[in-house]
mmCIF file with all atom_site columns, C-alpha atoms in Angstrom:
data_model
loop_
_atom_site.group_PDB
_atom_site.id
_atom_site.type_symbol
_atom_site.label_atom_id
_atom_site.label_alt_id
_atom_site.label_comp_id
_atom_site.label_asym_id
_atom_site.label_entity_id
_atom_site.label_seq_id
_atom_site.pdbx_PDB_ins_code
_atom_site.Cartn_x
_atom_site.Cartn_y
_atom_site.Cartn_z
_atom_site.occupancy
_atom_site.B_iso_or_equiv
_atom_site.pdbx_formal_charge
_atom_site.auth_seq_id
_atom_site.auth_comp_id
_atom_site.auth_asym_id
_atom_site.auth_atom_id
_atom_site.pdbx_PDB_model_num
ATOM 1   C CA . MET A 1 1   ? 10.693 -143.467 -103.953 1.00 58.00 ? 1   MET A CA 1
ATOM 2   C CA . LYS A 1 2   ? 11.694 -139.899 -104.829 1.00 57.00 ? 2   LYS A CA 1
ATOM 3   C CA . LYS A 1 3   ? 10.752 -138.772 -101.336 1.00 58.00 ? 3   LYS A CA 1
ATOM 4   C CA . ARG A 1 4   ? 13.063 -141.369 -99.737  1.00 58.00 ? 4   ARG A CA 1
ATOM 5   C CA . ALA A 1 5   ? 15.920 -140.392 -102.038 1.00 52.00 ? 5   ALA A CA 1
ATOM 6   C CA . THR A 1 6   ? 15.426 -136.720 -101.177 1.00 51.00 ? 6   THR A CA 1
ATOM 7   C CA . VAL A 1 7   ? 15.363 -137.487 -97.451  1.00 46.00 ? 7   VAL A CA 1
ATOM 8   C CA . ALA A 1 8   ? 18.523 -139.605 -97.810  1.00 50.00 ? 8   ALA A CA 1
ATOM 9   C CA . ILE A 1 9   ? 20.343 -136.805 -99.664  1.00 50.00 ? 9   ILE A CA 1
ATOM 10  C CA . ILE A 1 10  ? 19.316 -134.238 -97.062  1.00 50.00 ? 10  ILE A CA 1
ATOM 11  C CA . ALA A 1 11  ? 20.473 -136.561 -94.267  1.00 46.00 ? 11  ALA A CA 1
ATOM 12  C CA . ILE A 1 12  ? 23.857 -137.047 -95.942  1.00 46.00 ? 12  ILE A CA 1
ATOM 13  C CA . LEU A 1 13  ? 24.289 -133.291 -96.434  1.00 43.00 ? 13  LEU A CA 1
ATOM 14  C CA . LEU A 1 14  ? 23.308 -132.579 -92.832  1.00 44.00 ? 14  LEU A CA 1
ATOM 15  C CA . PHE A 1 15  ? 25.734 -135.230 -91.560  1.00 42.00 ? 15  PHE A CA 1
ATOM 16  C CA . SER A 1 16  ? 28.517 -133.725 -93.705  1.00 44.00 ? 16  SER A CA 1
ATOM 17  C CA . ILE A 1 17  ? 27.904 -130.228 -92.360  1.00 42.00 ? 17  ILE A CA 1
ATOM 18  C CA . LEU A 1 18  ? 27.723 -131.428 -88.761  1.00 39.00 ? 18  LEU A CA 1
ATOM 19  C CA . SER A 1 19  ? 30.869 -133.508 -89.105  1.00 43.00 ? 19  SER A CA 1
ATOM 20  C CA . LEU A 1 20  ? 32.733 -130.377 -90.221  1.00 41.00 ? 20  LEU A CA 1
ATOM 21  C CA . ALA A 1 21  ? 31.615 -128.643 -87.052  1.00 39.00 ? 21  ALA A CA 1
ATOM 22  C CA . CYS A 1 22  ? 32.106 -131.546 -84.650  1.00 39.00 ? 22  CYS A CA 1
ATOM 23  C CA . PHE A 1 23  ? 35.443 -133.071 -85.526  1.00 41.00 ? 23  PHE A CA 1
ATOM 24  C CA . ALA A 1 24  ? 38.914 -131.612 -85.706  1.00 46.00 ? 24  ALA A CA 1
ATOM 25  C CA . ASP A 1 25  ? 40.661 -132.602 -88.918  1.00 54.00 ? 25  ASP A CA 1
ATOM 26  C CA . ALA A 1 26  ? 43.625 -134.923 -88.316  1.00 58.00 ? 26  ALA A CA 1
ATOM 27  C CA . ARG A 1 27  ? 45.347 -133.598 -91.454  1.00 68.00 ? 27  ARG A CA 1
ATOM 28  C CA . TRP A 1 28  ? 46.403 -130.436 -89.641  1.00 73.00 ? 28  TRP A CA 1
ATOM 29  C CA . ILE A 1 29  ? 49.262 -129.646 -87.326  1.00 74.00 ? 29  ILE A CA 1
ATOM 30  C CA . THR A 1 30  ? 48.577 -126.418 -85.450  1.00 73.00 ? 30  THR A CA 1
ATOM 31  C CA . SER A 1 31  ? 51.284 -123.897 -84.818  1.00 73.00 ? 31  SER A CA 1
ATOM 32  C CA . ASP A 1 32  ? 51.271 -120.141 -84.258  1.00 85.00 ? 32  ASP A CA 1
ATOM 33  C CA . GLU A 1 33  ? 48.486 -118.145 -82.659  1.00 90.00 ? 33  GLU A CA 1
ATOM 34  C CA . LYS A 1 34  ? 48.524 -114.374 -83.001  1.00 93.00 ? 34  LYS A CA 1
ATOM 35  C CA . VAL A 1 35  ? 46.336 -111.704 -81.403  1.00 94.00 ? 35  VAL A CA 1
ATOM 36  C CA . GLU A 1 36  ? 46.550 -108.095 -82.553  1.00 93.00 ? 36  GLU A CA 1
ATOM 37  C CA . THR A 1 37  ? 44.732 -104.984 -81.451  1.00 92.00 ? 37  THR A CA 1
ATOM 38  C CA . VAL A 1 38  ? 43.164 -103.319 -84.492  1.00 92.00 ? 38  VAL A CA 1
ATOM 39  C CA . THR A 1 39  ? 41.526 -99.961  -85.014  1.00 88.00 ? 39  THR A CA 1
ATOM 40  C CA . ALA A 1 40  ? 37.776 -99.489  -85.158  1.00 85.00 ? 40  ALA A CA 1
ATOM 41  C CA . GLU A 1 41  ? 38.146 -98.678  -88.863  1.00 85.00 ? 41  GLU A CA 1
ATOM 42  C CA . GLU A 1 42  ? 39.946 -101.996 -89.535  1.00 89.00 ? 42  GLU A CA 1
ATOM 43  C CA . TYR A 1 43  ? 37.323 -103.903 -87.570  1.00 88.00 ? 43  TYR A CA 1
ATOM 44  C CA . PHE A 1 44  ? 34.390 -102.278 -89.373  1.00 86.00 ? 44  PHE A CA 1
ATOM 45  C CA . ALA A 1 45  ? 36.053 -102.698 -92.783  1.00 86.00 ? 45  ALA A CA 1
ATOM 46  C CA . ALA A 1 46  ? 36.368 -106.447 -92.100  1.00 87.00 ? 46  ALA A CA 1
ATOM 47  C CA . LYS A 1 47  ? 32.764 -106.616 -90.857  1.00 85.00 ? 47  LYS A CA 1
ATOM 48  C CA . SER A 1 48  ? 31.588 -104.689 -93.918  1.00 82.00 ? 48  SER A CA 1
ATOM 49  C CA . GLU A 1 49  ? 33.363 -107.168 -96.194  1.00 84.00 ? 49  GLU A CA 1
ATOM 50  C CA . ALA A 1 50  ? 31.740 -110.107 -94.388  1.00 81.00 ? 50  ALA A CA 1
ATOM 51  C CA . THR A 1 51  ? 28.200 -108.719 -94.226  1.00 81.00 ? 51  THR A CA 1
ATOM 52  C CA . GLY A 1 52  ? 27.996 -106.608 -97.364  1.00 82.00 ? 52  GLY A CA 1
ATOM 53  C CA . ILE A 1 53  ? 26.756 -103.664 -95.295  1.00 81.00 ? 53  ILE A CA 1
ATOM 54  C CA . PRO A 1 54  ? 28.455 -100.426 -96.412  1.00 83.00 ? 54  PRO A CA 1
ATOM 55  C CA . LEU A 1 55  ? 31.252 -99.278  -94.108  1.00 78.00 ? 55  LEU A CA 1
ATOM 56  C CA . GLY A 1 56  ? 29.652 -95.854  -93.526  1.00 78.00 ? 56  GLY A CA 1
ATOM 57  C CA . VAL A 1 57  ? 26.398 -97.459  -92.365  1.00 81.00 ? 57  VAL A CA 1
ATOM 58  C CA . LEU A 1 58  ? 28.214 -99.718  -89.874  1.00 75.00 ? 58  LEU A CA 1
ATOM 59  C CA . ILE A 1 59  ? 30.196 -96.828  -88.421  1.00 72.00 ? 59  ILE A CA 1
ATOM 60  C CA . GLU A 1 60  ? 27.088 -94.632  -88.176  1.00 72.00 ? 60  GLU A CA 1
ATOM 61  C CA . GLU A 1 61  ? 25.183 -97.431  -86.393  1.00 71.00 ? 61  GLU A CA 1
ATOM 62  C CA . GLU A 1 62  ? 28.076 -97.849  -83.959  1.00 70.00 ? 62  GLU A CA 1
ATOM 63  C CA . ASN A 1 63  ? 28.175 -94.118  -83.227  1.00 62.00 ? 63  ASN A CA 1
ATOM 64  C CA . VAL A 1 64  ? 24.455 -93.922  -82.413  1.00 47.00 ? 64  VAL A CA 1
ATOM 65  C CA . SER A 1 65  ? 24.233 -97.204  -80.482  1.00 54.00 ? 65  SER A CA 1
ATOM 66  C CA . THR A 1 66  ? 23.843 -96.967  -76.758  1.00 47.00 ? 66  THR A CA 1
ATOM 67  C CA . ARG A 1 67  ? 26.970 -98.543  -75.302  1.00 54.00 ? 67  ARG A CA 1
ATOM 68  C CA . SER A 1 68  ? 27.887 -98.638  -71.664  1.00 55.00 ? 68  SER A CA 1
ATOM 69  C CA . THR A 1 69  ? 30.754 -96.610  -70.262  1.00 56.00 ? 69  THR A CA 1
ATOM 70  C CA . ASN A 1 70  ? 33.069 -99.640  -70.527  1.00 67.00 ? 70  ASN A CA 1
ATOM 71  C CA . SER A 1 71  ? 36.060 -99.595  -72.849  1.00 87.00 ? 71  SER A CA 1
ATOM 72  C CA . ILE A 1 72  ? 35.638 -101.173 -76.263  1.00 88.00 ? 72  ILE A CA 1
ATOM 73  C CA . VAL A 1 73  ? 38.624 -102.818 -77.944  1.00 91.00 ? 73  VAL A CA 1
ATOM 74  C CA . TYR A 1 74  ? 38.886 -104.511 -81.331  1.00 93.00 ? 74  TYR A CA 1
ATOM 75  C CA . LYS A 1 75  ? 41.031 -107.616 -81.832  1.00 95.00 ? 75  LYS A CA 1
ATOM 76  C CA . LYS A 1 76  ? 42.152 -109.767 -84.726  1.00 96.00 ? 76  LYS A CA 1
ATOM 77  C CA . TYR A 1 77  ? 42.909 -113.408 -83.924  1.00 96.00 ? 77  TYR A CA 1
ATOM 78  C CA . THR A 1 78  ? 44.797 -115.740 -86.303  1.00 96.00 ? 78  THR A CA 1
ATOM 79  C CA . LYS A 1 79  ? 45.842 -119.372 -85.881  1.00 96.00 ? 79  LYS A CA 1
ATOM 80  C CA . THR A 1 80  ? 48.101 -121.087 -88.423  1.00 95.00 ? 80  THR A CA 1
ATOM 81  C CA . PHE A 1 81  ? 47.560 -124.722 -89.415  1.00 94.00 ? 81  PHE A CA 1
ATOM 82  C CA . SER A 1 82  ? 50.139 -126.822 -91.327  1.00 92.00 ? 82  SER A CA 1
ATOM 83  C CA . TYR A 1 83  ? 48.964 -129.503 -93.752  1.00 92.00 ? 83  TYR A CA 1
ATOM 84  C CA . SER A 1 84  ? 50.299 -132.708 -92.153  1.00 90.00 ? 84  SER A CA 1
ATOM 85  C CA . LEU A 1 85  ? 50.758 -134.459 -95.516  1.00 91.00 ? 85  LEU A CA 1
ATOM 86  C CA . ASN A 1 86  ? 53.013 -131.668 -96.810  1.00 92.00 ? 86  ASN A CA 1
ATOM 87  C CA . SER A 1 87  ? 54.376 -129.105 -94.349  1.00 90.00 ? 87  SER A CA 1
ATOM 88  C CA . ARG A 1 88  ? 55.204 -126.618 -97.152  1.00 92.00 ? 88  ARG A CA 1
ATOM 89  C CA . TYR A 1 89  ? 51.492 -125.702 -97.147  1.00 94.00 ? 89  TYR A CA 1
ATOM 90  C CA . LYS A 1 90  ? 49.881 -123.709 -94.330  1.00 95.00 ? 90  LYS A CA 1
ATOM 91  C CA . ALA A 1 91  ? 46.523 -121.982 -93.893  1.00 95.00 ? 91  ALA A CA 1
ATOM 92  C CA . ASP A 1 92  ? 45.216 -119.457 -91.375  1.00 96.00 ? 92  ASP A CA 1
ATOM 93  C CA . LEU A 1 93  ? 41.888 -119.459 -89.559  1.00 96.00 ? 93  LEU A CA 1
ATOM 94  C CA . GLY A 1 94  ? 41.031 -116.138 -87.983  1.00 96.00 ? 94  GLY A CA 1
ATOM 95  C CA . ALA A 1 95  ? 38.417 -113.633 -86.908  1.00 96.00 ? 95  ALA A CA 1
ATOM 96  C CA . TYR A 1 96  ? 37.834 -110.051 -85.832  1.00 96.00 ? 96  TYR A CA 1
ATOM 97  C CA . PHE A 1 97  ? 36.304 -109.528 -82.378  1.00 96.00 ? 97  PHE A CA 1
ATOM 98  C CA . THR A 1 98  ? 34.845 -106.745 -80.253  1.00 93.00 ? 98  THR A CA 1
ATOM 99  C CA . LEU A 1 99  ? 35.574 -106.889 -76.533  1.00 94.00 ? 99  LEU A CA 1
ATOM 100 C CA . GLU A 1 100 ? 33.939 -104.696 -73.937  1.00 92.00 ? 100 GLU A CA 1
ATOM 101 C CA . GLY A 1 101 ? 34.921 -104.197 -70.317  1.00 90.00 ? 101 GLY A CA 1
ATOM 102 C CA . SER A 1 102 ? 37.373 -102.477 -68.035  1.00 86.00 ? 102 SER A CA 1
ATOM 103 C CA . GLY A 1 103 ? 40.461 -103.295 -66.000  1.00 83.00 ? 103 GLY A CA 1
ATOM 104 C CA . ASN A 1 104 ? 41.183 -107.007 -66.170  1.00 84.00 ? 104 ASN A CA 1
ATOM 105 C CA . TYR A 1 105 ? 37.634 -108.021 -67.091  1.00 88.00 ? 105 TYR A CA 1
ATOM 106 C CA . TYR A 1 106 ? 36.571 -108.046 -70.756  1.00 91.00 ? 106 TYR A CA 1
ATOM 107 C CA . ASP A 1 107 ? 33.764 -109.924 -72.505  1.00 94.00 ? 107 ASP A CA 1
ATOM 108 C CA . ILE A 1 108 ? 33.560 -110.922 -76.146  1.00 95.00 ? 108 ILE A CA 1
ATOM 109 C CA . THR A 1 109 ? 30.565 -108.994 -77.462  1.00 93.00 ? 109 THR A CA 1
ATOM 110 C CA . GLU A 1 110 ? 30.789 -109.682 -81.200  1.00 92.00 ? 110 GLU A CA 1
ATOM 111 C CA . CYS A 1 111 ? 32.571 -111.722 -83.837  1.00 93.00 ? 111 CYS A CA 1
ATOM 112 C CA . GLY A 1 112 ? 32.585 -109.422 -86.858  1.00 87.00 ? 112 GLY A CA 1
ATOM 113 C CA . ARG A 1 113 ? 34.203 -111.617 -89.524  1.00 92.00 ? 113 ARG A CA 1
ATOM 114 C CA . VAL A 1 114 ? 35.686 -115.119 -89.730  1.00 96.00 ? 114 VAL A CA 1
ATOM 115 C CA . PHE A 1 115 ? 38.199 -115.891 -92.478  1.00 96.00 ? 115 PHE A CA 1
ATOM 116 C CA . THR A 1 116 ? 40.556 -118.518 -93.840  1.00 96.00 ? 116 THR A CA 1
ATOM 117 C CA . ARG A 1 117 ? 43.507 -117.752 -96.091  1.00 96.00 ? 117 ARG A CA 1
ATOM 118 C CA . LEU A 1 118 ? 46.746 -119.115 -97.481  1.00 96.00 ? 118 LEU A CA 1
ATOM 119 C CA . ALA A 1 119 ? 49.488 -118.644 -94.895  1.00 95.00 ? 119 ALA A CA 1
ATOM 120 C CA . ARG A 1 120 ? 52.342 -120.275 -96.789  1.00 94.00 ? 120 ARG A CA 1
ATOM 121 C CA . GLY A 1 121 ? 52.936 -122.260 -99.938  1.00 92.00 ? 121 GLY A CA 1
ATOM 122 C CA . PRO A 1 122 ? 54.738 -122.078 -103.281 1.00 90.00 ? 122 PRO A CA 1
ATOM 123 C CA . ALA A 1 123 ? 54.133 -118.996 -105.428 1.00 87.00 ? 123 ALA A CA 1
ATOM 124 C CA . THR A 1 124 ? 51.697 -120.916 -107.657 1.00 88.00 ? 124 THR A CA 1
ATOM 125 C CA . CYS A 1 125 ? 49.568 -122.148 -104.739 1.00 93.00 ? 125 CYS A CA 1
ATOM 126 C CA . GLU A 1 126 ? 46.067 -120.896 -103.963 1.00 95.00 ? 126 GLU A CA 1
ATOM 127 C CA . TRP A 1 127 ? 43.775 -121.494 -100.983 1.00 96.00 ? 127 TRP A CA 1
ATOM 128 C CA . LEU A 1 128 ? 40.161 -122.225 -101.936 1.00 96.00 ? 128 LEU A CA 1
ATOM 129 C CA . GLN A 1 129 ? 37.867 -121.474 -98.976  1.00 94.00 ? 129 GLN A CA 1
ATOM 130 C CA . ASP A 1 130 ? 34.773 -123.649 -98.545  1.00 94.00 ? 130 ASP A CA 1
ATOM 131 C CA . ALA A 1 131 ? 33.556 -122.343 -95.186  1.00 92.00 ? 131 ALA A CA 1
ATOM 132 C CA . ALA A 1 132 ? 34.397 -119.826 -92.481  1.00 95.00 ? 132 ALA A CA 1
ATOM 133 C CA . TYR A 1 133 ? 32.054 -119.162 -89.581  1.00 95.00 ? 133 TYR A CA 1
ATOM 134 C CA . SER A 1 134 ? 31.764 -118.894 -85.811  1.00 94.00 ? 134 SER A CA 1
ATOM 135 C CA . THR A 1 135 ? 29.577 -120.793 -83.406  1.00 93.00 ? 135 THR A CA 1
ATOM 136 C CA . GLY A 1 136 ? 28.907 -120.778 -79.687  1.00 91.00 ? 136 GLY A CA 1
ATOM 137 C CA . LEU A 1 137 ? 29.640 -117.087 -79.142  1.00 92.00 ? 137 LEU A CA 1
ATOM 138 C CA . SER A 1 138 ? 29.504 -116.252 -75.449  1.00 93.00 ? 138 SER A CA 1
ATOM 139 C CA . ALA A 1 139 ? 31.054 -113.590 -73.250  1.00 93.00 ? 139 ALA A CA 1
ATOM 140 C CA . SER A 1 140 ? 33.987 -115.888 -72.498  1.00 95.00 ? 140 SER A CA 1
ATOM 141 C CA . SER A 1 141 ? 34.659 -117.762 -75.765  1.00 96.00 ? 141 SER A CA 1
ATOM 142 C CA . CYS A 1 142 ? 33.857 -118.330 -79.419  1.00 96.00 ? 142 CYS A CA 1
ATOM 143 C CA . THR A 1 143 ? 34.555 -121.327 -81.676  1.00 97.00 ? 143 THR A CA 1
ATOM 144 C CA . LEU A 1 144 ? 35.889 -120.647 -85.176  1.00 97.00 ? 144 LEU A CA 1
ATOM 145 C CA . ILE A 1 145 ? 35.437 -123.180 -87.971  1.00 96.00 ? 145 ILE A CA 1
ATOM 146 C CA . GLY A 1 146 ? 36.854 -123.020 -91.483  1.00 96.00 ? 146 GLY A CA 1
ATOM 147 C CA . GLY A 1 147 ? 37.568 -125.307 -94.370  1.00 95.00 ? 147 GLY A CA 1
ATOM 148 C CA . GLY A 1 148 ? 39.000 -125.457 -97.835  1.00 96.00 ? 148 GLY A CA 1
ATOM 149 C CA . ARG A 1 149 ? 41.821 -126.931 -99.875  1.00 96.00 ? 149 ARG A CA 1
ATOM 150 C CA . PHE A 1 150 ? 45.083 -125.995 -101.509 1.00 96.00 ? 150 PHE A CA 1
ATOM 151 C CA . ARG A 1 151 ? 45.256 -125.810 -105.314 1.00 95.00 ? 151 ARG A CA 1
ATOM 152 C CA . GLU A 1 152 ? 48.538 -125.884 -107.182 1.00 93.00 ? 152 GLU A CA 1
ATOM 153 C CA . ASN A 1 153 ? 49.313 -125.352 -110.875 1.00 89.00 ? 153 ASN A CA 1
ATOM 154 C CA . TYR A 1 154 ? 50.085 -128.583 -112.711 1.00 86.00 ? 154 TYR A CA 1
ATOM 155 C CA . SER A 1 155 ? 51.499 -129.600 -116.077 1.00 82.00 ? 155 SER A CA 1
ATOM 156 C CA . VAL A 1 156 ? 50.664 -133.027 -117.489 1.00 78.00 ? 156 VAL A CA 1
ATOM 157 C CA . GLY A 1 157 ? 53.576 -135.305 -116.684 1.00 80.00 ? 157 GLY A CA 1
ATOM 158 C CA . GLY A 1 158 ? 54.818 -132.945 -113.967 1.00 82.00 ? 158 GLY A CA 1
ATOM 159 C CA . GLN A 1 159 ? 55.537 -133.866 -110.383 1.00 87.00 ? 159 GLN A CA 1
ATOM 160 C CA . ILE A 1 160 ? 52.556 -134.016 -108.044 1.00 90.00 ? 160 ILE A CA 1
ATOM 161 C CA . PRO A 1 161 ? 53.254 -132.586 -104.556 1.00 91.00 ? 161 PRO A CA 1
ATOM 162 C CA . GLN A 1 162 ? 52.908 -135.017 -101.662 1.00 91.00 ? 162 GLN A CA 1
ATOM 163 C CA . GLY A 1 163 ? 49.359 -134.965 -100.269 1.00 92.00 ? 163 GLY A CA 1
ATOM 164 C CA . PHE A 1 164 ? 47.841 -133.747 -103.565 1.00 93.00 ? 164 PHE A CA 1
ATOM 165 C CA . SER A 1 165 ? 46.002 -135.474 -106.412 1.00 92.00 ? 165 SER A CA 1
ATOM 166 C CA . VAL A 1 166 ? 45.305 -134.454 -110.009 1.00 90.00 ? 166 VAL A CA 1
ATOM 167 C CA . SER A 1 167 ? 42.016 -132.590 -110.364 1.00 87.00 ? 167 SER A CA 1
ATOM 168 C CA . SER A 1 168 ? 42.354 -131.426 -113.992 1.00 84.00 ? 168 SER A CA 1
ATOM 169 C CA . THR A 1 169 ? 44.986 -130.964 -116.671 1.00 80.00 ? 169 THR A CA 1
ATOM 170 C CA . MET A 1 170 ? 45.862 -127.621 -115.071 1.00 89.00 ? 170 MET A CA 1
ATOM 171 C CA . TYR A 1 171 ? 45.656 -128.199 -111.294 1.00 92.00 ? 171 TYR A CA 1
ATOM 172 C CA . VAL A 1 172 ? 46.380 -130.581 -108.459 1.00 93.00 ? 172 VAL A CA 1
ATOM 173 C CA . MET A 1 173 ? 44.401 -130.315 -105.221 1.00 94.00 ? 173 MET A CA 1
ATOM 174 C CA . SER A 1 174 ? 44.989 -131.225 -101.601 1.00 94.00 ? 174 SER A CA 1
ATOM 175 C CA . GLN A 1 175 ? 42.410 -133.153 -99.649  1.00 91.00 ? 175 GLN A CA 1
ATOM 176 C CA . ASP A 1 176 ? 39.508 -131.179 -98.171  1.00 91.00 ? 176 ASP A CA 1
ATOM 177 C CA . LEU A 1 177 ? 40.746 -129.673 -94.929  1.00 91.00 ? 177 LEU A CA 1
ATOM 178 C CA . ASN A 1 178 ? 38.772 -128.504 -91.905  1.00 93.00 ? 178 ASN A CA 1
ATOM 179 C CA . MET A 1 179 ? 40.086 -126.205 -89.188  1.00 94.00 ? 179 MET A CA 1
ATOM 180 C CA . ARG A 1 180 ? 38.576 -125.553 -85.762  1.00 94.00 ? 180 ARG A CA 1
ATOM 181 C CA . THR A 1 181 ? 39.705 -123.610 -82.715  1.00 95.00 ? 181 THR A CA 1
ATOM 182 C CA . THR A 1 182 ? 38.108 -122.029 -79.663  1.00 95.00 ? 182 THR A CA 1
ATOM 183 C CA . VAL A 1 183 ? 39.193 -118.512 -78.737  1.00 95.00 ? 183 VAL A CA 1
ATOM 184 C CA . THR A 1 184 ? 38.722 -117.177 -75.207  1.00 95.00 ? 184 THR A CA 1
ATOM 185 C CA . ALA A 1 185 ? 38.262 -113.635 -73.971  1.00 94.00 ? 185 ALA A CA 1
ATOM 186 C CA . ASP A 1 186 ? 41.422 -114.092 -71.879  1.00 92.00 ? 186 ASP A CA 1
ATOM 187 C CA . GLN A 1 187 ? 43.449 -114.909 -75.015  1.00 91.00 ? 187 GLN A CA 1
ATOM 188 C CA . LEU A 1 188 ? 42.083 -111.869 -76.812  1.00 92.00 ? 188 LEU A CA 1
ATOM 189 C CA . LYS A 1 189 ? 42.588 -109.354 -74.005  1.00 85.00 ? 189 LYS A CA 1
ATOM 190 C CA . SER A 1 190 ? 46.222 -110.424 -73.561  1.00 76.00 ? 190 SER A CA 1
ATOM 191 C CA . ALA A 1 191 ? 47.307 -108.661 -76.768  1.00 62.00 ? 191 ALA A CA 1
ATOM 192 C CA . PRO A 1 192 ? 48.859 -105.252 -76.177  1.00 58.00 ? 192 PRO A CA 1
ATOM 193 C CA . SER A 1 193 ? 46.711 -102.249 -77.017  1.00 55.00 ? 193 SER A CA 1
ATOM 194 C CA . THR A 1 194 ? 47.847 -99.791  -79.670  1.00 48.00 ? 194 THR A CA 1
#
């Protein structure tokens, strides 16, 4: 009996994780996409934060690695999603990338850090990240997936924002929200170099 219950719980968890990766969340309205060229230092600082590897170690490894004679550029991609139940709330899904190539031909060679963050909301709003990762990295594209929810301060008897529900005597929360987008090498290389 315990074994069946354990198998059922694992199956439910696996289905939940896969559904996050497979389905776009209908509670989002997508808007702006932004691609910026960043410095190597910015890229490695973001990668260090994501991996926990000290910045100096990452830079030293990069300096001694055997790269080809192609140009290496570092990009930061961000896409903004609006919460469809309350457009005052927006979140970003983004990542830092390394591209390598020359002329008009560049490949994605690494996704250094994926992140989600609060893009817009009232001053008392917070974004609580549940997940942020990449999948399907290839030379031509990479899929970014992130999830979380908005949390807003709340006073008992106060007004609850549209699309939120009471989670405690101090906070109201939005529904769980999942973001997904696929970024291509062509999108990334189009940003002007600095």
